[in-house]
mmCIF file of C-alpha atoms in Angstrom:
data_model
loop_
_atom_site.group_PDB
_atom_site.id
_atom_site.type_symbol
_atom_site.label_atom_id
_atom_site.label_comp_id
_atom_site.label_asym_id
_atom_site.label_seq_id
_atom_site.Cartn_x
_atom_site.Cartn_y
_atom_site.Cartn_z
ATOM 1 C CA UNK O 1 123.858 93.437 93.288
ATOM 2 C CA UNK O 2 127.265 92.127 92.611
ATOM 3 C CA UNK O 3 129.780 91.078 94.980
ATOM 4 C CA UNK O 4 132.889 93.245 94.343
ATOM 5 C CA UNK O 5 135.981 93.478 96.688
ATOM 6 C CA UNK O 6 135.961 97.277 97.113
ATOM 7 C CA UNK O 7 139.600 97.672 96.703
ATOM 8 C CA UNK O 8 139.843 95.820 93.574
ATOM 9 C CA UNK O 9 137.113 98.137 92.234
ATOM 10 C CA UNK O 10 138.656 101.137 93.048
ATOM 11 C CA UNK O 11 141.904 100.431 91.853
ATOM 12 C CA UNK O 12 140.457 99.238 88.501
ATOM 13 C CA UNK O 13 138.483 102.604 87.986
ATOM 14 C CA UNK O 14 141.280 104.634 89.101
ATOM 15 C CA UNK O 15 143.287 103.031 86.264
ATOM 16 C CA UNK O 16 140.610 103.439 83.989
ATOM 17 C CA UNK O 17 139.600 107.241 84.958
ATOM 18 C CA UNK O 18 142.831 108.410 86.042
ATOM 19 C CA UNK O 19 143.757 109.372 82.135
ATOM 20 C CA UNK O 20 140.382 111.484 82.244
ATOM 21 C CA UNK O 21 141.287 113.629 84.980
ATOM 22 C CA UNK O 22 142.850 116.416 82.994
ATOM 23 C CA UNK O 23 139.577 116.360 80.707
ATOM 24 C CA UNK O 24 137.314 116.721 83.900
ATOM 25 C CA UNK O 25 135.327 119.644 82.854
ATOM 26 C CA UNK O 26 132.250 119.750 85.774
ATOM 27 C CA UNK O 27 131.969 122.399 88.457
ATOM 28 C CA UNK O 28 130.561 121.958 92.007
ATOM 29 C CA UNK O 29 127.840 124.045 93.846
ATOM 30 C CA UNK O 30 127.695 125.788 96.636
ATOM 31 C CA UNK O 31 126.916 124.083 99.866
ATOM 32 C CA UNK O 32 125.634 125.797 103.176
ATOM 33 C CA UNK O 33 128.784 127.544 104.538
ATOM 34 C CA UNK O 34 130.750 126.407 101.809
ATOM 35 C CA UNK O 35 132.263 128.472 98.652
ATOM 36 C CA UNK O 36 131.411 127.115 95.251
ATOM 37 C CA UNK O 37 134.102 125.234 93.136
ATOM 38 C CA UNK O 38 134.334 127.863 90.203
ATOM 39 C CA UNK O 39 133.523 126.603 86.900
ATOM 40 C CA UNK O 40 135.853 126.751 83.850
ATOM 41 C CA UNK O 41 135.569 129.802 81.606
ATOM 42 C CA UNK O 42 132.572 128.931 79.576
ATOM 43 C CA UNK O 43 132.641 128.768 75.597
ATOM 44 C CA UNK O 44 129.698 129.654 73.396
ATOM 45 C CA UNK O 45 127.392 126.821 73.624
ATOM 46 C CA UNK O 46 126.070 125.187 70.361
ATOM 47 C CA UNK O 47 122.432 126.810 69.377
ATOM 48 C CA UNK O 48 119.971 124.392 70.369
ATOM 49 C CA UNK O 49 118.316 122.951 67.343
ATOM 50 C CA UNK O 50 114.726 121.802 66.331
ATOM 51 C CA UNK O 51 113.709 118.669 68.706
ATOM 52 C CA UNK O 52 115.638 115.597 68.389
ATOM 53 C CA UNK O 53 113.521 113.285 70.531
ATOM 54 C CA UNK O 54 114.275 109.815 68.597
ATOM 55 C CA UNK O 55 111.414 108.316 66.814
ATOM 56 C CA UNK O 56 109.329 105.935 68.913
ATOM 57 C CA UNK O 57 111.208 106.807 72.281
ATOM 58 C CA UNK O 58 108.578 108.416 73.841
ATOM 59 C CA UNK O 59 108.303 111.553 76.092
ATOM 60 C CA UNK O 60 110.180 110.967 79.379
ATOM 61 C CA UNK O 61 108.389 111.433 82.579
ATOM 62 C CA UNK O 62 107.818 114.733 83.760
ATOM 63 C CA UNK O 63 107.606 116.702 87.069
ATOM 64 C CA UNK O 64 105.118 115.168 89.666
ATOM 65 C CA UNK O 65 103.314 116.842 92.876
ATOM 66 C CA UNK O 66 103.760 115.222 96.207
ATOM 67 C CA UNK O 67 101.131 116.375 98.137
ATOM 68 C CA UNK O 68 102.956 115.446 101.431
ATOM 69 C CA UNK O 69 106.479 116.952 100.515
ATOM 70 C CA UNK O 70 107.750 120.395 101.094
ATOM 71 C CA UNK O 71 108.371 123.024 98.537
ATOM 72 C CA UNK O 72 112.134 122.115 98.885
ATOM 73 C CA UNK O 73 112.953 118.624 99.275
ATOM 74 C CA UNK O 74 115.819 117.397 101.152
ATOM 75 C CA UNK O 75 115.041 113.795 101.865
ATOM 76 C CA UNK O 76 112.456 111.028 101.652
ATOM 77 C CA UNK O 77 110.546 109.047 103.912
ATOM 78 C CA UNK O 78 112.699 107.215 106.653
ATOM 79 C CA UNK O 79 110.422 104.390 107.164
ATOM 80 C CA UNK O 80 111.759 102.628 103.908
ATOM 81 C CA UNK O 81 115.288 101.440 103.271
ATOM 82 C CA UNK O 82 116.014 103.615 99.924
ATOM 83 C CA UNK O 83 118.168 106.397 99.102
ATOM 84 C CA UNK O 84 118.564 108.659 96.417
ATOM 85 C CA UNK O 85 122.009 109.595 94.772
ATOM 86 C CA UNK O 86 121.505 112.833 92.869
ATOM 87 C CA UNK O 87 124.277 114.222 90.526
ATOM 88 C CA UNK O 88 124.972 117.485 89.191
ATOM 89 C CA UNK O 89 125.131 116.840 85.362
ATOM 90 C CA UNK O 90 128.084 118.130 83.584
ATOM 91 C CA UNK O 91 131.587 117.230 82.603
ATOM 92 C CA UNK O 92 133.371 114.902 80.379
ATOM 93 C CA UNK O 93 131.046 112.263 79.114
ATOM 94 C CA UNK O 94 133.420 109.539 79.475
ATOM 95 C CA UNK O 95 133.480 109.685 83.131
ATOM 96 C CA UNK O 96 129.488 110.253 82.934
ATOM 97 C CA UNK O 97 129.241 106.887 81.134
ATOM 98 C CA UNK O 98 131.434 105.087 83.429
ATOM 99 C CA UNK O 99 129.732 106.116 86.670
ATOM 100 C CA UNK O 100 126.150 105.439 84.974
ATOM 101 C CA UNK O 101 127.742 101.790 83.818
ATOM 102 C CA UNK O 102 128.962 101.158 87.469
ATOM 103 C CA UNK O 103 125.638 102.226 89.165
ATOM 104 C CA UNK O 104 123.896 99.695 86.898
ATOM 105 C CA UNK O 105 126.123 97.040 87.396
ATOM 106 C CA UNK O 106 124.952 97.394 90.864
ATOM 107 C CA UNK O 107 121.174 97.471 90.302
ATOM 108 C CA UNK O 108 121.354 101.370 91.217
ATOM 109 C CA UNK O 109 119.481 104.123 89.834
ATOM 110 C CA UNK O 110 120.156 107.574 89.877
ATOM 111 C CA UNK O 111 119.145 111.096 89.433
ATOM 112 C CA UNK O 112 121.040 113.445 87.262
ATOM 113 C CA UNK O 113 120.229 117.049 87.131
ATOM 114 C CA UNK O 114 121.627 118.300 83.591
ATOM 115 C CA UNK O 115 123.308 121.586 82.733
ATOM 116 C CA UNK O 116 121.713 123.192 79.503
ATOM 117 C CA UNK O 117 124.947 123.898 77.716
ATOM 118 C CA UNK O 118 126.087 120.210 78.829
ATOM 119 C CA UNK O 119 123.214 118.854 77.159
ATOM 120 C CA UNK O 120 124.069 121.107 73.927
ATOM 121 C CA UNK O 121 127.382 119.882 73.606
ATOM 122 C CA UNK O 122 126.764 116.231 74.583
ATOM 123 C CA UNK O 123 122.948 115.920 73.677
ATOM 124 C CA UNK O 124 123.277 111.982 73.248
ATOM 125 C CA UNK O 125 123.744 111.926 77.372
ATOM 126 C CA UNK O 126 120.059 112.547 77.995
ATOM 127 C CA UNK O 127 118.841 109.583 76.372
ATOM 128 C CA UNK O 128 121.566 107.424 77.857
ATOM 129 C CA UNK O 129 120.683 108.578 81.344
ATOM 130 C CA UNK O 130 117.041 107.707 80.500
ATOM 131 C CA UNK O 131 117.729 104.548 78.851
ATOM 132 C CA UNK O 132 119.495 103.674 82.330
ATOM 133 C CA UNK O 133 116.441 103.837 84.167
ATOM 134 C CA UNK O 134 117.451 107.184 85.794
ATOM 135 C CA UNK O 135 115.759 110.343 86.531
ATOM 136 C CA UNK O 136 116.946 113.412 84.609
ATOM 137 C CA UNK O 137 116.326 117.074 85.419
ATOM 138 C CA UNK O 138 116.906 120.448 85.200
ATOM 139 C CA UNK O 139 119.859 122.435 86.862
ATOM 140 C CA UNK O 140 119.743 125.643 84.898
ATOM 141 C CA UNK O 141 121.258 126.446 81.616
ATOM 142 C CA UNK O 142 124.726 127.810 82.603
ATOM 143 C CA UNK O 143 125.050 126.903 86.127
ATOM 144 C CA UNK O 144 125.619 130.196 87.431
ATOM 145 C CA UNK O 145 124.545 131.915 90.894
ATOM 146 C CA UNK O 146 120.998 131.663 90.276
ATOM 147 C CA UNK O 147 119.484 132.913 93.862
ATOM 148 C CA UNK O 148 121.555 136.338 93.086
ATOM 149 C CA UNK O 149 120.073 136.880 89.713
ATOM 150 C CA UNK O 150 117.482 139.089 88.579
ATOM 151 C CA UNK O 151 113.940 137.944 88.350
ATOM 152 C CA UNK O 152 114.080 137.744 84.674
ATOM 153 C CA UNK O 153 117.538 136.354 84.341
ATOM 154 C CA UNK O 154 116.657 133.555 86.666
ATOM 155 C CA UNK O 155 113.558 132.849 84.844
ATOM 156 C CA UNK O 156 115.534 132.381 81.569
ATOM 157 C CA UNK O 157 118.161 130.048 83.486
ATOM 158 C CA UNK O 158 115.274 127.676 84.170
ATOM 159 C CA UNK O 159 113.284 127.948 80.951
ATOM 160 C CA UNK O 160 116.206 127.650 78.789
ATOM 161 C CA UNK O 161 117.405 124.525 80.226
ATOM 162 C CA UNK O 162 113.875 123.200 80.575
ATOM 163 C CA UNK O 163 113.231 123.820 76.757
ATOM 164 C CA UNK O 164 116.557 121.738 75.683
ATOM 165 C CA UNK O 165 115.265 119.136 77.949
ATOM 166 C CA UNK O 166 112.136 119.456 76.341
ATOM 167 C CA UNK O 167 113.721 119.360 72.909
ATOM 168 C CA UNK O 168 115.733 116.067 73.881
ATOM 169 C CA UNK O 169 112.998 114.179 75.689
ATOM 170 C CA UNK O 170 109.629 115.324 75.232
ATOM 171 C CA UNK O 171 109.700 116.522 78.893
ATOM 172 C CA UNK O 172 111.043 119.100 80.863
ATOM 173 C CA UNK O 173 112.720 116.417 83.308
ATOM 174 C CA UNK O 174 111.365 115.378 86.408
ATOM 175 C CA UNK O 175 113.189 117.654 89.021
ATOM 176 C CA UNK O 176 114.747 121.091 89.175
ATOM 177 C CA UNK O 177 117.859 122.277 91.332
ATOM 178 C CA UNK O 178 119.218 125.593 91.638
ATOM 179 C CA UNK O 179 122.585 125.920 90.423
ATOM 180 C CA UNK O 180 125.736 127.246 93.024
ATOM 181 C CA UNK O 181 123.265 126.829 95.804
ATOM 182 C CA UNK O 182 122.161 123.936 98.351
ATOM 183 C CA UNK O 183 118.668 125.763 98.699
ATOM 184 C CA UNK O 184 116.882 127.734 96.522
ATOM 185 C CA UNK O 185 115.665 131.256 97.084
ATOM 186 C CA UNK O 186 111.944 132.032 97.500
ATOM 187 C CA UNK O 187 112.155 133.772 94.261
ATOM 188 C CA UNK O 188 113.584 130.824 92.492
ATOM 189 C CA UNK O 189 111.381 128.374 94.270
ATOM 190 C CA UNK O 190 108.449 130.635 92.552
ATOM 191 C CA UNK O 191 110.143 130.677 89.211
ATOM 192 C CA UNK O 192 110.551 126.767 89.216
ATOM 193 C CA UNK O 193 107.241 126.326 89.958
ATOM 194 C CA UNK O 194 105.602 128.427 87.318
ATOM 195 C CA UNK O 195 108.138 126.493 84.781
ATOM 196 C CA UNK O 196 106.250 123.504 85.717
ATOM 197 C CA UNK O 197 108.624 121.993 88.594
ATOM 198 C CA UNK O 198 106.240 121.817 91.835
ATOM 199 C CA UNK O 199 109.155 120.979 93.974
ATOM 200 C CA UNK O 200 112.647 122.065 94.222
ATOM 201 C CA UNK O 201 115.179 119.231 94.794
ATOM 202 C CA UNK O 202 117.777 119.922 97.325
ATOM 203 C CA UNK O 203 119.727 117.443 99.369
ATOM 204 C CA UNK O 204 120.815 116.611 102.981
ATOM 205 C CA UNK O 205 124.083 114.748 102.329
ATOM 206 C CA UNK O 206 127.264 116.835 100.536
ATOM 207 C CA UNK O 207 129.756 114.643 99.302
ATOM 208 C CA UNK O 208 132.038 117.430 98.610
ATOM 209 C CA UNK O 209 133.150 115.644 95.537
ATOM 210 C CA UNK O 210 133.816 118.606 93.561
ATOM 211 C CA UNK O 211 136.502 119.452 95.902
ATOM 212 C CA UNK O 212 138.523 116.539 94.391
ATOM 213 C CA UNK O 213 139.476 115.164 97.966
ATOM 214 C CA UNK O 214 140.306 111.337 96.826
ATOM 215 C CA UNK O 215 137.994 108.470 96.515
ATOM 216 C CA UNK O 216 138.413 107.279 100.242
ATOM 217 C CA UNK O 217 137.065 110.704 101.600
ATOM 218 C CA UNK O 218 134.159 110.990 98.979
ATOM 219 C CA UNK O 219 133.198 107.147 100.216
ATOM 220 C CA UNK O 220 133.564 107.928 103.977
ATOM 221 C CA UNK O 221 131.674 111.303 103.614
ATOM 222 C CA UNK O 222 128.694 109.764 102.041
ATOM 223 C CA UNK O 223 128.378 106.975 104.273
ATOM 224 C CA UNK O 224 128.893 108.816 107.562
ATOM 225 C CA UNK O 225 125.694 110.879 106.702
ATOM 226 C CA UNK O 226 123.841 108.799 104.453
ATOM 227 C CA UNK O 227 120.530 106.922 106.385
ATOM 228 C CA UNK O 228 117.103 105.595 105.180
ATOM 229 C CA UNK O 229 115.886 108.512 102.829
ATOM 230 C CA UNK O 230 118.639 110.508 102.399
ATOM 231 C CA UNK O 231 119.135 112.612 99.140
ATOM 232 C CA UNK O 232 122.898 112.519 98.534
ATOM 233 C CA UNK O 233 124.565 115.668 96.324
ATOM 234 C CA UNK O 234 127.465 114.059 94.242
ATOM 235 C CA UNK O 235 128.560 115.233 90.466
ATOM 236 C CA UNK O 236 129.498 113.846 87.216
ATOM 237 C CA UNK O 237 132.886 114.483 85.801
ATOM 238 C CA UNK O 238 134.472 113.813 88.876
ATOM 239 C CA UNK O 239 137.463 110.601 88.885
ATOM 240 C CA UNK O 240 137.153 110.593 92.573
ATOM 241 C CA UNK O 241 133.050 110.154 92.406
ATOM 242 C CA UNK O 242 133.605 107.262 89.722
ATOM 243 C CA UNK O 243 136.029 105.382 91.854
ATOM 244 C CA UNK O 244 134.166 105.953 95.039
ATOM 245 C CA UNK O 245 130.858 104.856 93.641
ATOM 246 C CA UNK O 246 131.366 100.692 94.030
ATOM 247 C CA UNK O 247 132.574 101.290 97.726
ATOM 248 C CA UNK O 248 129.475 103.362 98.174
ATOM 249 C CA UNK O 249 127.071 100.884 96.667
ATOM 250 C CA UNK O 250 128.650 97.844 98.251
ATOM 251 C CA UNK O 251 128.045 99.339 101.834
ATOM 252 C CA UNK O 252 124.459 100.320 101.049
ATOM 253 C CA UNK O 253 124.061 97.150 100.116
ATOM 254 C CA UNK O 254 125.425 95.750 103.335
ATOM 255 C CA UNK O 255 123.085 98.094 105.225
ATOM 256 C CA UNK O 256 120.234 96.855 103.221
ATOM 257 C CA UNK O 257 119.642 100.242 101.647
ATOM 258 C CA UNK O 258 118.925 100.298 98.101
ATOM 259 C CA UNK O 259 120.039 103.294 95.797
ATOM 260 C CA UNK O 260 116.835 104.901 93.846
ATOM 261 C CA UNK O 261 115.795 107.501 91.813
ATOM 262 C CA UNK O 262 114.300 110.264 93.584
ATOM 263 C CA UNK O 263 111.029 109.815 92.183
ATOM 264 C CA UNK O 264 111.118 105.949 93.571
ATOM 265 C CA UNK O 265 112.189 107.619 96.999
ATOM 266 C CA UNK O 266 109.276 109.767 97.181
ATOM 267 C CA UNK O 267 106.730 107.418 95.700
#
């Protein structure tokens, strides 16, 4: 990983991303005992068109079954110095690209759980994520409170996002994460399995970055809770998260922990 002074890096990133704050469109998910950060009022999404997988790109990886893993995964093995930084995928694509660029400069790989309407609006982001060596998964079509939905509506939220991922990448994605909830209900867990996802990807460390607490607070929250095997919840679309990432990755490096995709964490 590249040695960079955290203060200098955060200063540079704040300068570049501060101008984008007003454009950030992301929304946070509910956490255990916390109230979800509300989404902006959605506009009518573009209607998905025919498959757009680039010629020669090949199908992206699909879901895998891990016999020793629970139906809902909150962390990986504690015996290896690996962690998974997972990002709820929506918001300003410029911030998403800045975050992915920063991760890659440090040799880190992440997991992005994309919202279907975000992929409708920014279909190029699916290939950008995959081309960077990252995991790409399903975070429902509209990012609504899926655990409270009737069965048919919840099924449609999962399957519609899976279909959009398949159109763009040739795969339904490697993971499913419920929207507006840290854990999936038994119904949603079953529906995800029926849609082709053997596991629901949860997390054990919540950065709370969607509350926009400042980059230093995001950094401190992540580093206080993280350890070998941790799965961390973060978000694309928030300048604080982009600004915090260099310091997080530098400290992980100092501790001998490697940021890998969730697939690598479980493999």
